[in-house]
Coordinates of C-alpha atoms and ligand atoms in Angstrom, one line a residue:
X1 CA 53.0 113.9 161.0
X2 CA 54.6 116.3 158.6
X3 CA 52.7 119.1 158.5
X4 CA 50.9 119.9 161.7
X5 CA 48.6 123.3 161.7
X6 CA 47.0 124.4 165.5
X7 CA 44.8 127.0 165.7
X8 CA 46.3 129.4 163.0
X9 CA 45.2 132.9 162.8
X10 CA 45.6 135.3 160.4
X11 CA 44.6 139.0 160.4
X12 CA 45.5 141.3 156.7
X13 CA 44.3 144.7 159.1
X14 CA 40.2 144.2 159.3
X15 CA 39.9 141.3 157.7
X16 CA 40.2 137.9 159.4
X17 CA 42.0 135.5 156.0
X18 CA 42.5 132.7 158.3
X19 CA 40.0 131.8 161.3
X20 CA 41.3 129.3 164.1
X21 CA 42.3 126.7 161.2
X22 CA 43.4 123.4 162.6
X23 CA 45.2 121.3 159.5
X24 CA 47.0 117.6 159.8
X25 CA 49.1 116.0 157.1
X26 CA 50.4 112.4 156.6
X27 CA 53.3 111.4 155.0
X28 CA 52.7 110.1 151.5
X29 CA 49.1 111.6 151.4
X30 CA 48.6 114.2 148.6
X31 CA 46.3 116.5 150.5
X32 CA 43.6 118.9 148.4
X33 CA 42.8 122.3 149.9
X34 CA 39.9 123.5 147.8
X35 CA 38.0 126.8 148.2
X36 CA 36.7 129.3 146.1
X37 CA 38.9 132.6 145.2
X38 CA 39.8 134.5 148.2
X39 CA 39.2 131.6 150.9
X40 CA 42.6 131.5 152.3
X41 CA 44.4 128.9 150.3
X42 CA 47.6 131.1 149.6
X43 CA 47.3 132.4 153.0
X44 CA 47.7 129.3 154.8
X45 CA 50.7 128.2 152.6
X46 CA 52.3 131.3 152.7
X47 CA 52.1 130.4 156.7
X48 CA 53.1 127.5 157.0
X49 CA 56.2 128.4 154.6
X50 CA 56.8 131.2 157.4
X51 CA 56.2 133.1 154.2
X52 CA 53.9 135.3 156.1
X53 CA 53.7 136.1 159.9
X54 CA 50.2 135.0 161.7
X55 CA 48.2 136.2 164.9
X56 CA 48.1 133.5 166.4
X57 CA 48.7 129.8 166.3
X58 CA 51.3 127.1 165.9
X59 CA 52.5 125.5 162.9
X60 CA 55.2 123.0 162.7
X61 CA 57.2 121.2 159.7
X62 CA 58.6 117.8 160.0
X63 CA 57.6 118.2 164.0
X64 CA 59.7 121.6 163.7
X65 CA 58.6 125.0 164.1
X66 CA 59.4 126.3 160.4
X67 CA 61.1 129.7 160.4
X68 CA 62.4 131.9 157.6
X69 CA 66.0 131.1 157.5
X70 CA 65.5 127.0 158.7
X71 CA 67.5 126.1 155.5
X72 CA 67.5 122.3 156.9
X73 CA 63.8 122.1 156.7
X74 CA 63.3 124.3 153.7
X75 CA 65.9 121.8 151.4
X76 CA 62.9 119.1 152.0
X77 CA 60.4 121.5 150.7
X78 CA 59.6 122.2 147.5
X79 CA 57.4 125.2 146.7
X80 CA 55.4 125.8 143.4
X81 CA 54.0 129.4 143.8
X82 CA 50.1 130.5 142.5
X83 CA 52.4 133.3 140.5
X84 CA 54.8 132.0 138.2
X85 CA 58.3 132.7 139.2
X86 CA 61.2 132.4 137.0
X87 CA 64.1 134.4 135.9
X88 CA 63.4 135.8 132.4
X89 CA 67.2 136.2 131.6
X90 CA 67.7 132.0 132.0
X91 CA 66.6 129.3 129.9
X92 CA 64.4 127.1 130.9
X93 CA 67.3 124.4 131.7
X94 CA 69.2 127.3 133.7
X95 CA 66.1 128.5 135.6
X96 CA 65.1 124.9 136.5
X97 CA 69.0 124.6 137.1
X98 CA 69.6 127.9 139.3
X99 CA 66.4 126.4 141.8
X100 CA 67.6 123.1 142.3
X101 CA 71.5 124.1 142.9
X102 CA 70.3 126.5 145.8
X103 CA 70.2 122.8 147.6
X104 CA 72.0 120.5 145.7
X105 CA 75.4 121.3 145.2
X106 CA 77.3 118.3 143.9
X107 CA 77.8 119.0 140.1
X108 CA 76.8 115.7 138.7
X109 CA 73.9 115.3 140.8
X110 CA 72.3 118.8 140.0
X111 CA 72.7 117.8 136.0
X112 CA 70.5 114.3 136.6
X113 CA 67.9 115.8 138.9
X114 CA 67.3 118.9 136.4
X115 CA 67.5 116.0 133.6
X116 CA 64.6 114.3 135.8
X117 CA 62.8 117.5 136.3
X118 CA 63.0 118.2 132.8
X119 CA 61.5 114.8 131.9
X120 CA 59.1 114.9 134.6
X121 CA 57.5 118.0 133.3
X122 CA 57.8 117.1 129.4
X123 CA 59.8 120.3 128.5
X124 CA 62.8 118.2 126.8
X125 CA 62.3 120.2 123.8
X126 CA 62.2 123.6 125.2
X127 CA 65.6 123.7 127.4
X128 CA 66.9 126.2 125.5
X129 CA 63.7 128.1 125.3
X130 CA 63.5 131.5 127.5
X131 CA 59.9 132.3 129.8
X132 CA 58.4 134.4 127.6
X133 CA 58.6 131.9 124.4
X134 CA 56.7 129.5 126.8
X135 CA 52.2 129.4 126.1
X136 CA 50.9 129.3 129.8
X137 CA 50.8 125.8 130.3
X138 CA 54.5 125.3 129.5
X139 CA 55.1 128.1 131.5
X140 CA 53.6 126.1 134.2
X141 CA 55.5 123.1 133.7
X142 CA 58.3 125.2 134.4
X143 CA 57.4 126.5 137.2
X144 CA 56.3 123.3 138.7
X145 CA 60.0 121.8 137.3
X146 CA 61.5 124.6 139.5
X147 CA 59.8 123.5 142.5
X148 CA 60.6 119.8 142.8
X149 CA 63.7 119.6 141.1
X150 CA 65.7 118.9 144.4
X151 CA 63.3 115.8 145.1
X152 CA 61.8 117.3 147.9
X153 CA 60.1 115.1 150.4
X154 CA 56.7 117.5 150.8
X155 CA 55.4 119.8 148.0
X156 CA 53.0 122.4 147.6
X157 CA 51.6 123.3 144.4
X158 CA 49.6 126.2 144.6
X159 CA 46.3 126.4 141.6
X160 CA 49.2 125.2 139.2
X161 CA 46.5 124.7 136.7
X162 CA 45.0 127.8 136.4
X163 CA 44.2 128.6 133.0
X164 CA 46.6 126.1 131.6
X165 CA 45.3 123.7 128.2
X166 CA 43.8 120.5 128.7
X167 CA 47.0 119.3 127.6
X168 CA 49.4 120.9 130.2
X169 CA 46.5 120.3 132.7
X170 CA 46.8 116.1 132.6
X171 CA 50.1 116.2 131.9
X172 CA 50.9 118.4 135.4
X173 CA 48.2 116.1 137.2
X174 CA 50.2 112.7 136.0
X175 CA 53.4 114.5 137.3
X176 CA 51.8 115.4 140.7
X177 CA 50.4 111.5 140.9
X178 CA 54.2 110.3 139.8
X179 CA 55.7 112.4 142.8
X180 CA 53.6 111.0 145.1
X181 CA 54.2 107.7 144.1
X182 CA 58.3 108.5 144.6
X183 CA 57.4 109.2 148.1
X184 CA 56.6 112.5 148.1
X185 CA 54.1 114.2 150.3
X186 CA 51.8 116.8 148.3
X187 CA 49.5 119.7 149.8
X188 CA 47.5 121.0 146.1
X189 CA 45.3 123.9 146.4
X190 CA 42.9 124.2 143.5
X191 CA 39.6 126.1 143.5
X192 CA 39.1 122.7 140.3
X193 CA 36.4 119.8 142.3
X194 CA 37.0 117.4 139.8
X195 CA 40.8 118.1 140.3
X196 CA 40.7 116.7 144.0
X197 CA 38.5 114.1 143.7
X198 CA 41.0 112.6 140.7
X199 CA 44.1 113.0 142.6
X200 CA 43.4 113.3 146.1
X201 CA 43.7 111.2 149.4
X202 CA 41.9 113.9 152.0
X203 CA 40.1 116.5 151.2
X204 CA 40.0 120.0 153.1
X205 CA 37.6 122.8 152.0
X206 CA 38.0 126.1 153.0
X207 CA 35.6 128.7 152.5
X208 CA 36.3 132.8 154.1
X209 CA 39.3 131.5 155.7
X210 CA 37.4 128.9 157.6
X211 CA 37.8 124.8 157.4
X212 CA 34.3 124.1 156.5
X213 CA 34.5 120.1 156.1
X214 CA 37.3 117.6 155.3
X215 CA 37.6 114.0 155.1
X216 CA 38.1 111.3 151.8
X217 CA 36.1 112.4 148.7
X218 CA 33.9 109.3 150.1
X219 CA 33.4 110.7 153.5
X220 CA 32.8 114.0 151.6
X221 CA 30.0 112.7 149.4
X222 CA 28.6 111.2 152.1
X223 CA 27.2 114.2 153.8
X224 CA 25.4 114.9 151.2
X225 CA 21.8 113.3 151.3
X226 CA 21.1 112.7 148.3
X227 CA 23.4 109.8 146.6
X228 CA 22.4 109.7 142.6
X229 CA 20.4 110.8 140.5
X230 CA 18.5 109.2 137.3
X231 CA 17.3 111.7 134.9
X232 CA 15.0 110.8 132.2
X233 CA 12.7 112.7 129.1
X234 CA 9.4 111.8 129.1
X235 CA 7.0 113.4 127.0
X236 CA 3.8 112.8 129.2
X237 CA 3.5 111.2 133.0
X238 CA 0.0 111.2 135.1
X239 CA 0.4 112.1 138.9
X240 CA -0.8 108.3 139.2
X241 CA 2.5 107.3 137.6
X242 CA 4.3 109.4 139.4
X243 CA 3.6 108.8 142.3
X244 CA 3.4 105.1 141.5
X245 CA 7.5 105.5 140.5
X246 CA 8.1 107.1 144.2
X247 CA 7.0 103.8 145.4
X248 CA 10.1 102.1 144.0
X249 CA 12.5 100.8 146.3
X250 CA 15.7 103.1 147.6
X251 CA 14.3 106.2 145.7
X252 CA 14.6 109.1 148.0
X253 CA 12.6 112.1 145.6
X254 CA 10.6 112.4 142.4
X255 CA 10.4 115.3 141.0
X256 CA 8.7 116.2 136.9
X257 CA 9.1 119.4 135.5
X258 CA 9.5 120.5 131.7
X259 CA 8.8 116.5 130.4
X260 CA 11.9 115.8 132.8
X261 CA 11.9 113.5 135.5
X262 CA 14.4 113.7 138.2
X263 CA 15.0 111.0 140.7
X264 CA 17.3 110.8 143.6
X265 CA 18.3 107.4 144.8
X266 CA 19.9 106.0 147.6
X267 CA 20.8 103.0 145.6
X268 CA 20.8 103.1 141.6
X269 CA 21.1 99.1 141.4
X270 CA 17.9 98.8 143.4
X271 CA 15.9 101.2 141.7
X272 CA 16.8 101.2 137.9
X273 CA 15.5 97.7 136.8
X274 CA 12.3 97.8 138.8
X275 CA 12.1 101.8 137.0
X276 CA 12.7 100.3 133.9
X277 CA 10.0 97.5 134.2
X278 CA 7.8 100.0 135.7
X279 CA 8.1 102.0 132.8
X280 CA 7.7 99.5 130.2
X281 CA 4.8 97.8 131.7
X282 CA 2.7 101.1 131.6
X283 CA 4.0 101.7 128.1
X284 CA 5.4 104.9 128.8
X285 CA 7.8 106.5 126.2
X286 CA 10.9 108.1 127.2
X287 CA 14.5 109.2 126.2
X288 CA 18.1 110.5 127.4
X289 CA 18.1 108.2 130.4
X290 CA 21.3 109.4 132.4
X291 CA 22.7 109.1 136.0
X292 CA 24.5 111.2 137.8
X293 CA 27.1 110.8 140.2
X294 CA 27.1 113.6 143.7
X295 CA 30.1 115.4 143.0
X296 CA 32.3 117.9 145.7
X297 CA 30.6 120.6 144.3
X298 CA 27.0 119.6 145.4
X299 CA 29.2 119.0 148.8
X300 CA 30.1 122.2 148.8
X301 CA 27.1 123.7 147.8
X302 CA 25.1 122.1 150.5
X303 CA 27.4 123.4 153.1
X304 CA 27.6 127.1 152.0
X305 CA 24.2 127.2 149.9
X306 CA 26.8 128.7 147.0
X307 CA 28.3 126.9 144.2
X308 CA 32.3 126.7 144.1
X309 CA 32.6 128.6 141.2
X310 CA 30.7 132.1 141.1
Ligands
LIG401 N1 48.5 141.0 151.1 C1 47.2 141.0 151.4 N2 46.7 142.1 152.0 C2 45.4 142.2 152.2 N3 44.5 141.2 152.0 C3 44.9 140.1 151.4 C4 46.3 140.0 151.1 N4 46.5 138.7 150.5 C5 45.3 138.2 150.5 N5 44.3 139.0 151.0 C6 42.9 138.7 151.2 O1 42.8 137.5 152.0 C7 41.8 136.6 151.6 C8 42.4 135.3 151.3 O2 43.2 135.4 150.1 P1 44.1 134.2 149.5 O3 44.8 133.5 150.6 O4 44.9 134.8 148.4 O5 42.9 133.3 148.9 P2 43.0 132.1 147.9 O6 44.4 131.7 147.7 O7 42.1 131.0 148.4 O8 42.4 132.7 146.6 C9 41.1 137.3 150.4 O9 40.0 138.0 150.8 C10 42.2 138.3 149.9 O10 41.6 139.4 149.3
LIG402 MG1 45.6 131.6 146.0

């Protein structure tokens, strides 16, 4: 196990950030820990980097109890901080330089791995570029660049696509995915659905400091009733009809509102063709037939009654 979480605690005076969180993570899984603002995401990285002292709670790294000054342990680590943290006196080649020579120290070595990084990110034509003449997303990339430049064997990346562009945004989730495949472990926090289920293995979900569910984005999906939905226009439906269409096979609930139809399916193979024939056979007109996938975020809101983002 390389990241092994019992029980953690964590108290800031009144108000309980972390609440008896238990956390397990495998080598070569990239693990998501989503949660609205203010769950505890930072919290719990910031404990297990022994960033931050806890109540109560045990929390080992590489089946070692991390401490501030384990310099062993923290050389395998690579840390990409929610706030952006670079030098604004060094380039972006000597900031990404300064990081990774704090644990690599042979010359030759540090110039290919902050050639790598520098790759890895896409900011070969901004080396000589200081912070401030970075947009946000190459900021970002920066950032990142400075985290994982040592090839560390576990990294945590902390929201590091908060209001970055579309652009940035693929190109730092490609990076993440090619880390991962080098063998690197990967804990993300992202308060982004869409972001774990594209790039994660297992799936935690934290809401007021509290594991609320975790499993695959499968097993996740799965606890929510309700599997897909078909949604159709239809200008004009008799009760008859409708209830004639809950009759199909595998459809779960019916509802028509506003020349809207809504059904929820347990199986969309099974009940679109006989919906279709149904539908044709009674000569009933209708347009913008769509499906929709369960996503986290009706996980999530099931769970909490809230949706993700407020
Ligand atoms: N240094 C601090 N002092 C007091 N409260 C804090 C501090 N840092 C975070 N908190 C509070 O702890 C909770 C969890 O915060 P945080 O871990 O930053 O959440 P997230 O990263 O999920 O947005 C929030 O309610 C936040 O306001
Ligand atoms: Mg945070």
């Amino acid at each position: 196990m390389i990241i092994d979480v019992q029980n953690l605690v964590k108290r800031y005076k009144e108000l309980t950030a972390l609440n008896h969180v238990n956390l397990q993570v495998q080598p070569g899984e990239i693990l998501g820990l989503i949660g609205p603002n203010g769950s505890g995401k930072s919290t719990l990285i910031n404990c297990i980097l022994a960033l931050l002292k806890y109540d109560r709670g045990e929390i080992k790294i590489f089946d070692q109890p991390m401490t501030p000054n384990n310099y062993a342990v923290k050389s395998r680590i690579g840390i990409v901080p929610q706030e952006i943290a670079v030098f604004a006196e060094l380039t972006v080649q000597e900031n990404i330089s300064y990081y990774c020579g704090l644990y690599i120290h042979d010359h030759q070595e540090l110039t290919n791995k902050v050639q790598q990084a520098i790759e890895l990110v896409g900011l070969k034509d901004f080396v000589k570029f200081y912070p401030k003449q970075l947009s946000g997303g190459l900021a970002r990339r920066l950032n990142i660049a400075c985290g994982i430049a040592h090839q560390p064997e576990l990294i945590f990346l902390d929201e590091p696509t908060v209001a970055v562009d579309p652009q940035s945004r693929n190109h730092i989730l490609e990076s993440i995915k090619y880390l991962n495949e080098q063998g690197a472990t990967i804990v993300y926090t992202t308060h982004y659905m869409e972001e774990v289920e594209l790039l994660c293995d297992h799936i935690v979900i934290l809401d007021q400091g509290q594991i609320i569910a975790q499993g695959t984005t499968e097993e996740l999906k799965a606890m929510v009733k309700n599997h897909e939905k078909i949604l159709l226009n239809i200008p004009l439906l008799t009760s008859v009809q409708v209830q004639t269409i809950q009759q199909l096979p595998a459809i779960q609930q019916v509802s028509y509102q506003n020349q809207q139809l809504e059904i929820t399916s347990a199986d969309l193979e099974q009940t679109m063709l006989p919906l279709l024939e149904y539908l044709q056979q009674e000569k009933i007109v209708y347009a913008n037939i769509h499906t929709q996938q369960v996503s986290l975020n009706d996980v999530f809101l099931t769970i909490t009654g809230r949706q993700l983002r407020d």
